[in-house]
Structure formats: structure tokens, C-alpha cells
mmCIF file of C-alpha atoms in Angstrom:
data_model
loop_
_atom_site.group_PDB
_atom_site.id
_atom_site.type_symbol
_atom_site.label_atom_id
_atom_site.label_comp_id
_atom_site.label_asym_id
_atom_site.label_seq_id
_atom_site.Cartn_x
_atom_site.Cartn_y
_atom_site.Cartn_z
ATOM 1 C CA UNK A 1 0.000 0.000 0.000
ATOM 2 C CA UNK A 2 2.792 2.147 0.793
ATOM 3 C CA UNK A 3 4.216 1.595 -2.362
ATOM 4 C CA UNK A 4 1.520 2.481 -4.074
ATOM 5 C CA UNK A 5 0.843 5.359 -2.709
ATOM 6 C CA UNK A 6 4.349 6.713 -3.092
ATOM 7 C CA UNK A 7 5.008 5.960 -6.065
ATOM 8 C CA UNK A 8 4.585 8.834 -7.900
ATOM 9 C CA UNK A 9 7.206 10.505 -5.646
ATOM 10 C CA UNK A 10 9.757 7.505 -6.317
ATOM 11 C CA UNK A 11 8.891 8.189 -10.111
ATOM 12 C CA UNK A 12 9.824 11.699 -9.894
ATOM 13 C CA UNK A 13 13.115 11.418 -8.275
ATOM 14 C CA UNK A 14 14.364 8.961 -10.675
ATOM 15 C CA UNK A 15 13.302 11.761 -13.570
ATOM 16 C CA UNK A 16 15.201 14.277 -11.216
ATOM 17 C CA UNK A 17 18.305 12.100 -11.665
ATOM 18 C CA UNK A 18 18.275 12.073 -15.503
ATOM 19 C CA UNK A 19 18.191 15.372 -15.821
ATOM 20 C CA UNK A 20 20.895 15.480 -13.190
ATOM 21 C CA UNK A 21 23.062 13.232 -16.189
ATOM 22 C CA UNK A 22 21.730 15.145 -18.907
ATOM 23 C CA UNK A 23 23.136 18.119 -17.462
ATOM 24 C CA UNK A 24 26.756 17.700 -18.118
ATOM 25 C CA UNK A 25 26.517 15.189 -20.779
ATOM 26 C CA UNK A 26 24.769 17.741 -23.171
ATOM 27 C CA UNK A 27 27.763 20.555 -21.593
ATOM 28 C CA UNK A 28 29.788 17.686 -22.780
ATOM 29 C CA UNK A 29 28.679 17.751 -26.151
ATOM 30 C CA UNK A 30 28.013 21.406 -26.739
ATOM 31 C CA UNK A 31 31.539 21.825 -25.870
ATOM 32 C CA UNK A 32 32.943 19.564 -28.135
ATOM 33 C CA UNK A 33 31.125 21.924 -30.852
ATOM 34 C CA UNK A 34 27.426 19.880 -31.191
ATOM 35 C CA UNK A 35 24.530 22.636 -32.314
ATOM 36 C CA UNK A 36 21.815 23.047 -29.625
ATOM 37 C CA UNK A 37 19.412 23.243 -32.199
ATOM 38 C CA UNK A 38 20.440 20.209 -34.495
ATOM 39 C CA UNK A 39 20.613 18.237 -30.512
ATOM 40 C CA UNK A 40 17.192 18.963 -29.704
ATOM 41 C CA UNK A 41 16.042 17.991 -33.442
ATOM 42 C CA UNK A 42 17.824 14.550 -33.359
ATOM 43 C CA UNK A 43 16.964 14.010 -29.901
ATOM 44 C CA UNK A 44 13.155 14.261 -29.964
ATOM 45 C CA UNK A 45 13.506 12.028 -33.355
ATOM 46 C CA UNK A 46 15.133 9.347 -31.718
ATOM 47 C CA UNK A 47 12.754 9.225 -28.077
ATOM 48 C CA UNK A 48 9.447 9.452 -30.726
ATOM 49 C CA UNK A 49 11.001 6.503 -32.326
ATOM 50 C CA UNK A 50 11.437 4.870 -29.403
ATOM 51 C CA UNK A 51 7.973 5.373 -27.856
ATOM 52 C CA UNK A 52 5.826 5.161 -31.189
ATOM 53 C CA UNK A 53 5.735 0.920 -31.323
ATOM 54 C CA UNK A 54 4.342 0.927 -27.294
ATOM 55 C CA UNK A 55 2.154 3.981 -28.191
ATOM 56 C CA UNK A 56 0.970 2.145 -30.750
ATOM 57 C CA UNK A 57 0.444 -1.521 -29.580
ATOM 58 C CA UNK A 58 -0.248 -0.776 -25.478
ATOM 59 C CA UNK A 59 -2.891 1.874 -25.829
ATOM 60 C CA UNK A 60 -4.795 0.859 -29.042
ATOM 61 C CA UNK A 61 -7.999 0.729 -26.758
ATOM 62 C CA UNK A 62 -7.898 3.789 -25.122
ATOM 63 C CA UNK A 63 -6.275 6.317 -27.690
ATOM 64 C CA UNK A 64 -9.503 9.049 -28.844
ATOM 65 C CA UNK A 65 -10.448 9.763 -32.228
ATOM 66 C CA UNK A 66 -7.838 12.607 -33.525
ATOM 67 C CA UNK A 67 -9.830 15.966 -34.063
ATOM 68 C CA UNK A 68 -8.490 18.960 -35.930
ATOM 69 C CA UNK A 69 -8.817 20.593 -31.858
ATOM 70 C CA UNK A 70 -6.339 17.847 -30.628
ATOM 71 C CA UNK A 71 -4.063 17.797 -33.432
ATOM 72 C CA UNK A 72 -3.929 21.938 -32.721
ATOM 73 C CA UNK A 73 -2.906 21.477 -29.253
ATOM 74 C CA UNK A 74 -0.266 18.714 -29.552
ATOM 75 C CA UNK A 75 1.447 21.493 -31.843
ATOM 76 C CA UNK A 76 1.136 24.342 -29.218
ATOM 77 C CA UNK A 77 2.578 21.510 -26.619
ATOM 78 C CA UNK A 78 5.361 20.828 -28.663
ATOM 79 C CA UNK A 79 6.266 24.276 -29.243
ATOM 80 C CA UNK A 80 6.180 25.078 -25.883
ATOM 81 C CA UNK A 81 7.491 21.516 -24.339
ATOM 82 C CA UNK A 82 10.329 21.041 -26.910
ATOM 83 C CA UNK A 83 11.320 23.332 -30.156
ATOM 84 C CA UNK A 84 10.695 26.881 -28.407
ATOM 85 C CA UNK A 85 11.084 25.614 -24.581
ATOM 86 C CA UNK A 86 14.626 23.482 -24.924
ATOM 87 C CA UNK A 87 16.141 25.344 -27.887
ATOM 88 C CA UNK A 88 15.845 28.593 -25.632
ATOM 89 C CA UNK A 89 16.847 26.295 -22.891
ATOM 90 C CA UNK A 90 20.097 24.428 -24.311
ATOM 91 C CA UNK A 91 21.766 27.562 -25.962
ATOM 92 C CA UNK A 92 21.636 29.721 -22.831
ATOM 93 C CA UNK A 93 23.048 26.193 -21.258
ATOM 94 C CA UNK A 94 25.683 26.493 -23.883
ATOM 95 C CA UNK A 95 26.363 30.521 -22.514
ATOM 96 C CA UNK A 96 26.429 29.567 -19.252
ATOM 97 C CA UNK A 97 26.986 27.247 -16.239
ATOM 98 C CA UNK A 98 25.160 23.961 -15.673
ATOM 99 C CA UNK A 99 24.550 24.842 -12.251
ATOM 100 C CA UNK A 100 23.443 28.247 -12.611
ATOM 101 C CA UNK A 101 20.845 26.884 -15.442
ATOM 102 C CA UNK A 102 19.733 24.335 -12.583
ATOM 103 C CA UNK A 103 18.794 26.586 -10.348
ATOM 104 C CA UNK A 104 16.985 28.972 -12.750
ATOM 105 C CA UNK A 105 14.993 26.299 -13.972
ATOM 106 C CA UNK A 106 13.912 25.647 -10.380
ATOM 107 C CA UNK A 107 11.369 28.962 -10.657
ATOM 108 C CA UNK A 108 9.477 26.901 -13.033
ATOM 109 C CA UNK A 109 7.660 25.160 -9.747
ATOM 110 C CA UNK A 110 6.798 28.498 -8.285
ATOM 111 C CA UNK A 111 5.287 29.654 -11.973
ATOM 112 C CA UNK A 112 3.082 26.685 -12.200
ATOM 113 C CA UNK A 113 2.054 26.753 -8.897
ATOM 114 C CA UNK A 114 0.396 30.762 -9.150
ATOM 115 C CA UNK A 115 -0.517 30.005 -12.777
ATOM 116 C CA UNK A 116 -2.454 26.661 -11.599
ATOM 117 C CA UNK A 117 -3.795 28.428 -8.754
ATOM 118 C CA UNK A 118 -5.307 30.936 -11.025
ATOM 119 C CA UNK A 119 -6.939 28.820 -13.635
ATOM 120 C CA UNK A 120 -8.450 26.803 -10.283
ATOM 121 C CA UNK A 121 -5.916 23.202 -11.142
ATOM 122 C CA UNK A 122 -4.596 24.142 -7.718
ATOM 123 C CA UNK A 123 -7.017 23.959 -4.875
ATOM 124 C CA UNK A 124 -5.483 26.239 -2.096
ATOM 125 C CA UNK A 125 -8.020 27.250 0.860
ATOM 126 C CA UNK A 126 -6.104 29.769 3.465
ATOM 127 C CA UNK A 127 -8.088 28.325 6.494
ATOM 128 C CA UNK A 128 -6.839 24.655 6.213
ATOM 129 C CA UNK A 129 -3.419 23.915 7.526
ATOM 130 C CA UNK A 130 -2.575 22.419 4.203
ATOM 131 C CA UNK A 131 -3.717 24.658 1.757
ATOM 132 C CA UNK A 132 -1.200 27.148 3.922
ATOM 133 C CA UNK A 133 1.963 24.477 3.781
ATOM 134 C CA UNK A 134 0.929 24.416 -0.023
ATOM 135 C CA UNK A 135 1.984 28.003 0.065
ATOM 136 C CA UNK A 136 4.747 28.719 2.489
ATOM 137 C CA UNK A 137 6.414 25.542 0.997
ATOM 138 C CA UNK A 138 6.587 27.162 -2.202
ATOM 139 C CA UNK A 139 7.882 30.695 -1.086
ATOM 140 C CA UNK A 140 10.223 28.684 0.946
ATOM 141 C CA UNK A 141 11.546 26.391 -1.984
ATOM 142 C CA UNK A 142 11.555 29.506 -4.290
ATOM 143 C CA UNK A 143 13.748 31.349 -1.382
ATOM 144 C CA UNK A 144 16.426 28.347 -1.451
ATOM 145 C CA UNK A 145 16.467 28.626 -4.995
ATOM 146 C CA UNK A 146 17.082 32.253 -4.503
ATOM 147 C CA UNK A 147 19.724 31.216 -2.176
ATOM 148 C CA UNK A 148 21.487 29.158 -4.126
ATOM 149 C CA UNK A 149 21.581 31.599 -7.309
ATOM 150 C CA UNK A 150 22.237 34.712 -5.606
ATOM 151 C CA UNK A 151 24.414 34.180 -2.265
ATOM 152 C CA UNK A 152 28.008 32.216 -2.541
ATOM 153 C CA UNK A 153 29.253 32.870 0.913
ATOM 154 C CA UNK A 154 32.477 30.690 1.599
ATOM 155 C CA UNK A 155 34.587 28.321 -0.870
ATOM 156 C CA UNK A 156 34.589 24.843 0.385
ATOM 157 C CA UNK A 157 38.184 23.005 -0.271
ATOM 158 C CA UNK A 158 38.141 20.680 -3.241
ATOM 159 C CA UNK A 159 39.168 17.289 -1.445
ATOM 160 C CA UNK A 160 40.491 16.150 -4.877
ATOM 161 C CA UNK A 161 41.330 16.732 -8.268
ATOM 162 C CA UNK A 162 38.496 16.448 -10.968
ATOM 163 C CA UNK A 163 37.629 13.131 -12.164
ATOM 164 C CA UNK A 164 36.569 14.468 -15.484
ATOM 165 C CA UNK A 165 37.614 17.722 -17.323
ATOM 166 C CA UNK A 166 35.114 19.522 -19.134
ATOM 167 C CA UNK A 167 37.021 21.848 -21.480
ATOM 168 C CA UNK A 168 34.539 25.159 -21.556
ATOM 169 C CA UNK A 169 36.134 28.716 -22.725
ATOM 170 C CA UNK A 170 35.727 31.284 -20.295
ATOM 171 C CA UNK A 171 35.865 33.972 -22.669
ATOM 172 C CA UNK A 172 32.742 32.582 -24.489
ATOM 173 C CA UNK A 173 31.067 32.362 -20.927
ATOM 174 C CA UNK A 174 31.541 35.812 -19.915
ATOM 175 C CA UNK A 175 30.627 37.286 -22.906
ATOM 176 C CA UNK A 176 27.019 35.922 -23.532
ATOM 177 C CA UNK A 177 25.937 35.074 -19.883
ATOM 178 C CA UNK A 178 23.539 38.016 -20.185
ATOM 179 C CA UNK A 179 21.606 36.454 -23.423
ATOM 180 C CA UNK A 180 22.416 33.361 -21.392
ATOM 181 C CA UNK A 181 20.435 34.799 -18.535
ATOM 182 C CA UNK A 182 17.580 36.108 -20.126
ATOM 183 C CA UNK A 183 16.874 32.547 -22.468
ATOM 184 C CA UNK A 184 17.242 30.903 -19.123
ATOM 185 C CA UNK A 185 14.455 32.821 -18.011
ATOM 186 C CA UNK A 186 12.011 33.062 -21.006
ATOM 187 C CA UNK A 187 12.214 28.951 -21.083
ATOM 188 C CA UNK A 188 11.149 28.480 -17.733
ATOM 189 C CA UNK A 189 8.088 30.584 -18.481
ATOM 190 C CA UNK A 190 7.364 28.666 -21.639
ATOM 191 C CA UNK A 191 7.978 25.437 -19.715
ATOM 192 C CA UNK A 192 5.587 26.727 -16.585
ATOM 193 C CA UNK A 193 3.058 26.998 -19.746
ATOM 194 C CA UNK A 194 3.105 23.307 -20.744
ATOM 195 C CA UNK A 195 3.179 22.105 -17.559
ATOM 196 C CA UNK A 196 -0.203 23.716 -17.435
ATOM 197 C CA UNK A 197 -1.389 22.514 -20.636
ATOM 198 C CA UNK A 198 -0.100 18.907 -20.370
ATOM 199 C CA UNK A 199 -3.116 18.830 -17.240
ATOM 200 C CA UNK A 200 -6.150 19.821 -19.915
ATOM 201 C CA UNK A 201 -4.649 18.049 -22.701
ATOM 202 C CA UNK A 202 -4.664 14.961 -20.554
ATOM 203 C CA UNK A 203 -8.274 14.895 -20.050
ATOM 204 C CA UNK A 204 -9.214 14.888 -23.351
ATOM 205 C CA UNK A 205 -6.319 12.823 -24.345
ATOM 206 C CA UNK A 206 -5.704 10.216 -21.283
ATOM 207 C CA UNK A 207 -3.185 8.164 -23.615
ATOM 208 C CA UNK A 208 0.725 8.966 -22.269
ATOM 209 C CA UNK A 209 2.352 7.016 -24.447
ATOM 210 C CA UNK A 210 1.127 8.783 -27.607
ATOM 211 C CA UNK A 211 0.657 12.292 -26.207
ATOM 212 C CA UNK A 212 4.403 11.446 -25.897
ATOM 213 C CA UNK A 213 5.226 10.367 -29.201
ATOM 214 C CA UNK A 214 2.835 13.406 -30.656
ATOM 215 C CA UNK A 215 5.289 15.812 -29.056
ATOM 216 C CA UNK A 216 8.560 14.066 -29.861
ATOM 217 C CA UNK A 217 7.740 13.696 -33.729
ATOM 218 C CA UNK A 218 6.089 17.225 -33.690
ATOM 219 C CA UNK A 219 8.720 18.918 -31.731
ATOM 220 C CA UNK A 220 11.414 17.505 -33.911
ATOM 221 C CA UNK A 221 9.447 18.460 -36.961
ATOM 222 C CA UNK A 222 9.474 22.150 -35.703
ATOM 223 C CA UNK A 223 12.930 22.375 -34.307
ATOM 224 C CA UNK A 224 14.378 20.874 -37.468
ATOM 225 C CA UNK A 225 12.466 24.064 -39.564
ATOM 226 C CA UNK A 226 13.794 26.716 -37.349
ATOM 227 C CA UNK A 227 17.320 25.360 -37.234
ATOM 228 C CA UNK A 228 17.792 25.030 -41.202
ATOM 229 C CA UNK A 229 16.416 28.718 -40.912
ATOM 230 C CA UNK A 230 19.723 29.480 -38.567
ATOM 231 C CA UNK A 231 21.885 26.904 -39.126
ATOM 232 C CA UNK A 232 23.386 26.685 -42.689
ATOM 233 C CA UNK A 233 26.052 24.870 -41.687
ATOM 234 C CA UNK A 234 25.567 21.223 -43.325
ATOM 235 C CA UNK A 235 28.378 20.219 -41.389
ATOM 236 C CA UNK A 236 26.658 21.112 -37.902
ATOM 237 C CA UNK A 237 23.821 17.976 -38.987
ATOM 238 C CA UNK A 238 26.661 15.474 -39.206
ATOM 239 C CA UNK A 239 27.940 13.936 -35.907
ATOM 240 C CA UNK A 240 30.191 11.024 -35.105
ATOM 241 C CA UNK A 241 30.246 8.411 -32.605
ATOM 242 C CA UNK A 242 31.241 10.016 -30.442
ATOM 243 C CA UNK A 243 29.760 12.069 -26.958
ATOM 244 C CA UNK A 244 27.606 13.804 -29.193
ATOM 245 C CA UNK A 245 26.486 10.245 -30.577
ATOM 246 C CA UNK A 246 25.726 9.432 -27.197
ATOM 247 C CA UNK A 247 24.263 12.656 -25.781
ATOM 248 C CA UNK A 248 21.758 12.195 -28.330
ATOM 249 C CA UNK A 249 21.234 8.449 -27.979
ATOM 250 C CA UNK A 250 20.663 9.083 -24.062
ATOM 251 C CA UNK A 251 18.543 12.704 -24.761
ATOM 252 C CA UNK A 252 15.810 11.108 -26.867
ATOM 253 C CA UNK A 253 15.226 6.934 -24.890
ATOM 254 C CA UNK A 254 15.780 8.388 -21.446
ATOM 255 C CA UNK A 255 14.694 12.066 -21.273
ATOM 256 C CA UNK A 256 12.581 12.882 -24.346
ATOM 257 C CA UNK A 257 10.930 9.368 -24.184
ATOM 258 C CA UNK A 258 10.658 7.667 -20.459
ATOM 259 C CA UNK A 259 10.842 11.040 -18.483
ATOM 260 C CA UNK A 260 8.204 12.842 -20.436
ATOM 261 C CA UNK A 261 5.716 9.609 -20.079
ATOM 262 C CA UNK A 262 6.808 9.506 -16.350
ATOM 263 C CA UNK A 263 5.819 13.604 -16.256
ATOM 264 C CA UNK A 264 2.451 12.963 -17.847
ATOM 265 C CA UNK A 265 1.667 10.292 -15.766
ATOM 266 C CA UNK A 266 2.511 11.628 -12.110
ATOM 267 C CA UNK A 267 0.740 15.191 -14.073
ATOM 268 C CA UNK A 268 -2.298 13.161 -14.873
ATOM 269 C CA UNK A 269 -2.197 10.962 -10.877
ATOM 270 C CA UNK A 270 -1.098 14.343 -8.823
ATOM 271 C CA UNK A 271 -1.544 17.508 -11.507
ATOM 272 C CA UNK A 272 1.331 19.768 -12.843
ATOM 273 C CA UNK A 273 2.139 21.546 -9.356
ATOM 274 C CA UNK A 274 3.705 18.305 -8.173
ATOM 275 C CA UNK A 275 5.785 17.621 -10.737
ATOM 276 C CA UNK A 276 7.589 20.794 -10.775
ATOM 277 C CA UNK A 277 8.320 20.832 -7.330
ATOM 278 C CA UNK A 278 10.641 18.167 -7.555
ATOM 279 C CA UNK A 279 12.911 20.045 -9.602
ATOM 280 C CA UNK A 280 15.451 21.016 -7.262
ATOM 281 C CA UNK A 281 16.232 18.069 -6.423
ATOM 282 C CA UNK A 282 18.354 17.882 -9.946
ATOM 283 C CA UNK A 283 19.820 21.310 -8.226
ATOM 284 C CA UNK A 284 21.039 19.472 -5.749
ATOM 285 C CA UNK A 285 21.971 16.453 -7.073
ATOM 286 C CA UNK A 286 24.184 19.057 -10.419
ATOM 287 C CA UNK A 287 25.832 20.743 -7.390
ATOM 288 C CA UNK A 288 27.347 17.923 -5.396
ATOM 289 C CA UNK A 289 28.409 15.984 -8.684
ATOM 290 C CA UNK A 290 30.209 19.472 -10.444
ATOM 291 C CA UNK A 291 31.936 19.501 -6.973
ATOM 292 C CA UNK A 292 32.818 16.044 -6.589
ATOM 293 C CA UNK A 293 33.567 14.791 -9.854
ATOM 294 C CA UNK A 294 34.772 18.049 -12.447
ATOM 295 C CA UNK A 295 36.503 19.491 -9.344
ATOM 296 C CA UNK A 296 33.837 22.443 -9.506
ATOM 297 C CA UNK A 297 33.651 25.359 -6.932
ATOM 298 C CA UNK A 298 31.251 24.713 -4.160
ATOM 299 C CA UNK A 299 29.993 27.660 -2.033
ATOM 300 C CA UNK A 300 28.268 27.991 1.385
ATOM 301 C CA UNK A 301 25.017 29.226 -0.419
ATOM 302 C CA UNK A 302 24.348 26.322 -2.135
ATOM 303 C CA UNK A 303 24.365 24.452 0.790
ATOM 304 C CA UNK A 304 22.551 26.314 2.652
ATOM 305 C CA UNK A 305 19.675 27.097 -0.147
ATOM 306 C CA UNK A 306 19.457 23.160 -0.864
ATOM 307 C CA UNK A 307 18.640 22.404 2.804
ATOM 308 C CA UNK A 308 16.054 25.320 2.406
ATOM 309 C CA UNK A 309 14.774 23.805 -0.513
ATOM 310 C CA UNK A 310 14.305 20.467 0.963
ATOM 311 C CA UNK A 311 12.234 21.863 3.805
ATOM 312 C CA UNK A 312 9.930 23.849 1.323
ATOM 313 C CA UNK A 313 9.710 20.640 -0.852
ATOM 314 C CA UNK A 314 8.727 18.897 2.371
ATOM 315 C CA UNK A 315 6.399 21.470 3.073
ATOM 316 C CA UNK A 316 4.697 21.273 -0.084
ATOM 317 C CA UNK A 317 4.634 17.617 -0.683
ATOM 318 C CA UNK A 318 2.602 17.146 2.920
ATOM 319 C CA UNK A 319 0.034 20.301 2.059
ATOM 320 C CA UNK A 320 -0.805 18.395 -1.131
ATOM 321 C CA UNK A 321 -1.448 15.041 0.604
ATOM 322 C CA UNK A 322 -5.171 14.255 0.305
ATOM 323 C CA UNK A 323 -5.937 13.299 4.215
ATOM 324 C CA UNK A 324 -9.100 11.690 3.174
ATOM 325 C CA UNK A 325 -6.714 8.935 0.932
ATOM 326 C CA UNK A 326 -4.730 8.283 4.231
ATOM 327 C CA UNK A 327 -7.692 7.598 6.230
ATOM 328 C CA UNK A 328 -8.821 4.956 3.347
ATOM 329 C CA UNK A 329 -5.131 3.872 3.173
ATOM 330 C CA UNK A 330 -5.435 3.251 7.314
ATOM 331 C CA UNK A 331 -8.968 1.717 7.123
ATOM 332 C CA UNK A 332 -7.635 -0.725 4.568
ATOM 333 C CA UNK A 333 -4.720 -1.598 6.797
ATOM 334 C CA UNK A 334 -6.734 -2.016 9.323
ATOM 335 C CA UNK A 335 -9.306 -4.419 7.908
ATOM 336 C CA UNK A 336 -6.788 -6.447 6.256
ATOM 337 C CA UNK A 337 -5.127 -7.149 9.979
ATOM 338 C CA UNK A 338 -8.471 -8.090 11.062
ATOM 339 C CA UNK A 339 -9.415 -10.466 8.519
ATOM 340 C CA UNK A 340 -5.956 -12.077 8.914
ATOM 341 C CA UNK A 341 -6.675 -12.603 12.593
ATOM 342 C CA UNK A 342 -10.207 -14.022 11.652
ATOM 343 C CA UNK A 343 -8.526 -16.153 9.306
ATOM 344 C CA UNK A 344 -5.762 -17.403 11.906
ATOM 345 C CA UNK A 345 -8.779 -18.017 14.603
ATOM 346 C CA UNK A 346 -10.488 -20.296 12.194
ATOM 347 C CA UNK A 347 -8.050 -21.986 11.678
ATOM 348 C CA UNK A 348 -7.206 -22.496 15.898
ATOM 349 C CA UNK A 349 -10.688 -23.462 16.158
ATOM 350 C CA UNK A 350 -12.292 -25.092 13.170
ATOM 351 C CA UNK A 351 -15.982 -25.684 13.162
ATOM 352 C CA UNK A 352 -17.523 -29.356 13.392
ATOM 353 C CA UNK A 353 -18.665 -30.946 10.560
ATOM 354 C CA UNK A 354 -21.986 -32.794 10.932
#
């Protein structure tokens, strides 16, 4: 039962973790001089692939009719989910830091959660004690966040030399962590959007699988038009096997295809608020491996706004706990241990057979 009932939150930290990978393995590739444009094209190629022979064969029952409505909206998603969203998203990862891009993304929780609020996805009533944790646990998350971004405080002591080098010019870093900045910031409103929309699309469209493969073939479709519009570089569609190769490989099975179905289910189970809020958690998680194992620079702030974070996450997670479903979950428990002991007693003390 426990299981169960937590598994949406198991879900969602395993998603945190692949983004925590895809983080440096797309810095990895960027560097070695893959397009962030020809990335996200190949990427969402390769998960819709992936995805389109279980959309196909697992949800032939319950996929709806297509109408001209639905086909309109799985193009808004993508553009907002993938072509618009992560080609904003990847160059201004390409300008900047990992970690800094981590933590900027985090906002996106605090976006969805006033934007849900306001369209009414988000139940929040000011006179129960949860609908208050709901709301102090998301100023306190968006404060760590904050934190983390803003405040460095002291250097802590590398304990060892970097287990992998990540060339990245500093030059190049300097110069265009402005328009890094501000593409940071217009994709997590864009993202904040879809989050949103992924919640009504779903209940017209309660099919994961191929809302997933819709957006992957779609988004690819898109992304591919606007970067032969910027790109005219024939050489930038060619890559080897190399980390590029690989990046790619890793971007569209684990992230584009098995994360986003993961998303749309817990979205779909728990709505779009608690999806987001698990974000930081790839914060985290960026932080302690660019410190660890590329020998990054690891401040005071950071540790201080993760442990901030956690307690808003906490805070959040328990406000949006249904108590009624822990009552059932209780009750259930509690039957179940009294038809075991009925079972045991009849057993003890069988009746007589006349």
C-alpha cells in the first residue's frame, strides 16, 4: 500500500536524476562543438522513435479519435514543451553554467504553482493547515532557490582533483551570460506553460504514451524548420560516434521518451504543481556531482539554499497530501489485519462438521 501510494514521488526522483546526467553530458557535447538546435532535433527524433511501437500496440484501446482541436494542441505543446522551450533552454546552457541553469529552472515550480492556482488546477483554501503548507512551501523552496543563485558565501576546499575535465572557454562564458540569462528565463516561463497545458490536454487525451510520441515527432518536426532557418552549416547535422552520438542516444530513450511519459503520468495521478516541485532536487543532485567529480567550486550558499529547498519541498509535498486517501489507506490496513486474525482463529478453532 505504501508503495503504491508513493510511487509517484519515487517516479519523480528517478526523472530528477536524468536530468541530473543530462546536465553535463549535453555541456559535454556542446563543448565539443554539437549545435543546440540540431541536438534537440535529433533528440526528440530518436525518443518518438522509441515510444511510437508501445504507443501504438499498449494503448490501441484507449487512444480518442484525432480531431483537428487535438491535433492543434499537440502542436502548441510541442512548441512550448520542446522546439521553443529546450532550444531557448540548451543555448543559454551552452552561454552559461550547468549549475546556474539548474537553479533557474527551479522557478518553473513556483510559476506553475500561481498560474495553476489561477486557472483553479490548484485547490489552495487559506483556512486549512494544508492549503497554507501548499503556500509557504513554495515561497520557501523559491527562497532556497534564490539562495542558491544569488548568495556564494564561503569556498569549500576541493578534497580532490576532478575526475573528469570539461574543457569550456571562459571567454565565451563571460561574454554571452547576459543572453544566457535572459533565455534561461524566457524557457522556464514557456515550460511553466506546458506544464499547465499537459493537465487539460490529458483529459481529453488520457493516452501517455502517444501524447508522448505526438510531441517528440512534432517537436522535432518544428525544431528541425527553425534550425535550417539558422543553421546553414551542413556540417553542424553530421555527428560522429562520439559524446555527441551518445548525448543524443541518451537525450531522446531516457529524457525525451521515459521522463516525459513519467511527467504525464505523475501530471495526470497528482496535476502539474507536483511535478515541478521536484525540480530542485536535480539542483542538488548538479551541485554535489560538479563539486565532486569536475573538481567544480562549491559555495556555502548552495548548501545552505538546498537544505532550504528540501524543507519547502517537504512542506509542499505534505500540504498536497489528500488526508481523506490516508484515512482509506489506514482503514484498509486495518481491515486487512483483522481479517488475517479471523482467518488465523479459524483456523485455531475449526468448526464441526456434521
Amino acid at each position: 500500500m505504501a508503495m503504491e501510494r508513493f510511487k509517484p514521488h519515487l517516479l519523480m526522483i528517478v526523472t530528477q536524476i536524468c536530468y541530473t546526467f543530462l546536465f553535463f553530458i549535453t555541456q559535454a557535447s556542446f563543448n565539443h562543438g554539437m549545435n543546440p538546435h540540431v541536438f534537440v532535433t535529433y533528440r526528440h527524433i530518436v525518443g518518438g522513435l522509441v515510444m511510437l511501437p508501445f504507443a501504438y500496440f499498449l494503448e490501441r484501446q484507449k487512444r480518442p479519435k484525432l480531431t483537428m482541436a487535438l491535433l492543434l494542441e499537440f502542436f502548441v505543446l510541442s512548441l512550448m514543451g520542446v522546439s521553443l522551450t529546450l532550444n531557448m533552454y540548451f543555448v543559454s546552457l551552452n552561454f552559461t553554467s550547468p549549475t546556474f541553469v539548474a537553479s533557474m529552472v527551479n522557478t518553473i515550480a513556483a510559476l506553475t504553482f500561481v498560474l495553476a492556482v489561477i486557472l483553479r488546477l490548484e485547490v489552495v483554501n487559506v483556512r486549512d493547515p494544508r492549503g497554507i503548507a501548499k503556500i509557504i512551501g513554495t515561497l520557501v523552496s523559491l527562497a532556497g532557490v534564490m539562495t542558491m543563485t544569488l548568495y556564494k558565501g564561503a569556498v569549500l576546499k576541493n578534497l580532490w582533483h576532478p575526475l573528469i575535465y570539461i574543457h569550456q572557454g571562459n571567454d565565451v562564458v563571460k561574454e554571452n551570460w547576459v543572453i544566457g540569462s535572459i533565455l534561461t528565463v524566457a524557457s522556464c516561463i514557456t515550460w511553466s506553460i506546458w506544464y499547465i497545458m499537459q493537465a487539460y490536454t490529458l483529459k481529453r487525451y488520457p493516452a501517455q504514451l502517444s501524447l508522448t510520441t505526438w510531441m517528440s515527432f512534432v517537436g522535432a518536426a518544428q525544431s528541425a524548420f527553425y534550425t535550417v532557418i539558422v543553421q546553414h552549416n551542413r556540417a553542424a547535422w553530421t555527428i560522429g560516434f562520439n559524446i555527441d552520438f551518445w548525448s543524443t542516444i541518451y537525450g531522446g530513450i531516457v529524457i525525451s521518451g521515459l521522463v516525459v511519459f513519467i511527467s504525464l503520468w505523475c501530471t495526470e495521478q497528482k496535476g502539474p504543481v507536483f511535478v515541478t516541485m521536484f525540480s530542485p532536487l536535480s539542483t542538488i543532485l548538479v551541485a554535489i556531482l560538479a563539486y565532486f567529480v569536475l573538481g567544480e567550486k562549491l559555495y556555502m550558499g548552495s548548501i545552505i539554499g538546498a537544505l532550504i529547498v528540501i524543507v519547502g519541498l517537504y512542506l509542499l509535498l505534505w500540504g498536497k497530501e489528500d488526508p481523506k486517501s490516508e484515512t482509506k489507506d489506514e482503514e484498509k490496513c486495518c481491515t486487512t489485519k483483522i481479517e488475517h486474525k479471523e482467518d488465523h482463529m479459524m483456523q485455531k478453532f475449526p468448526l464441526d462438521e456434521k
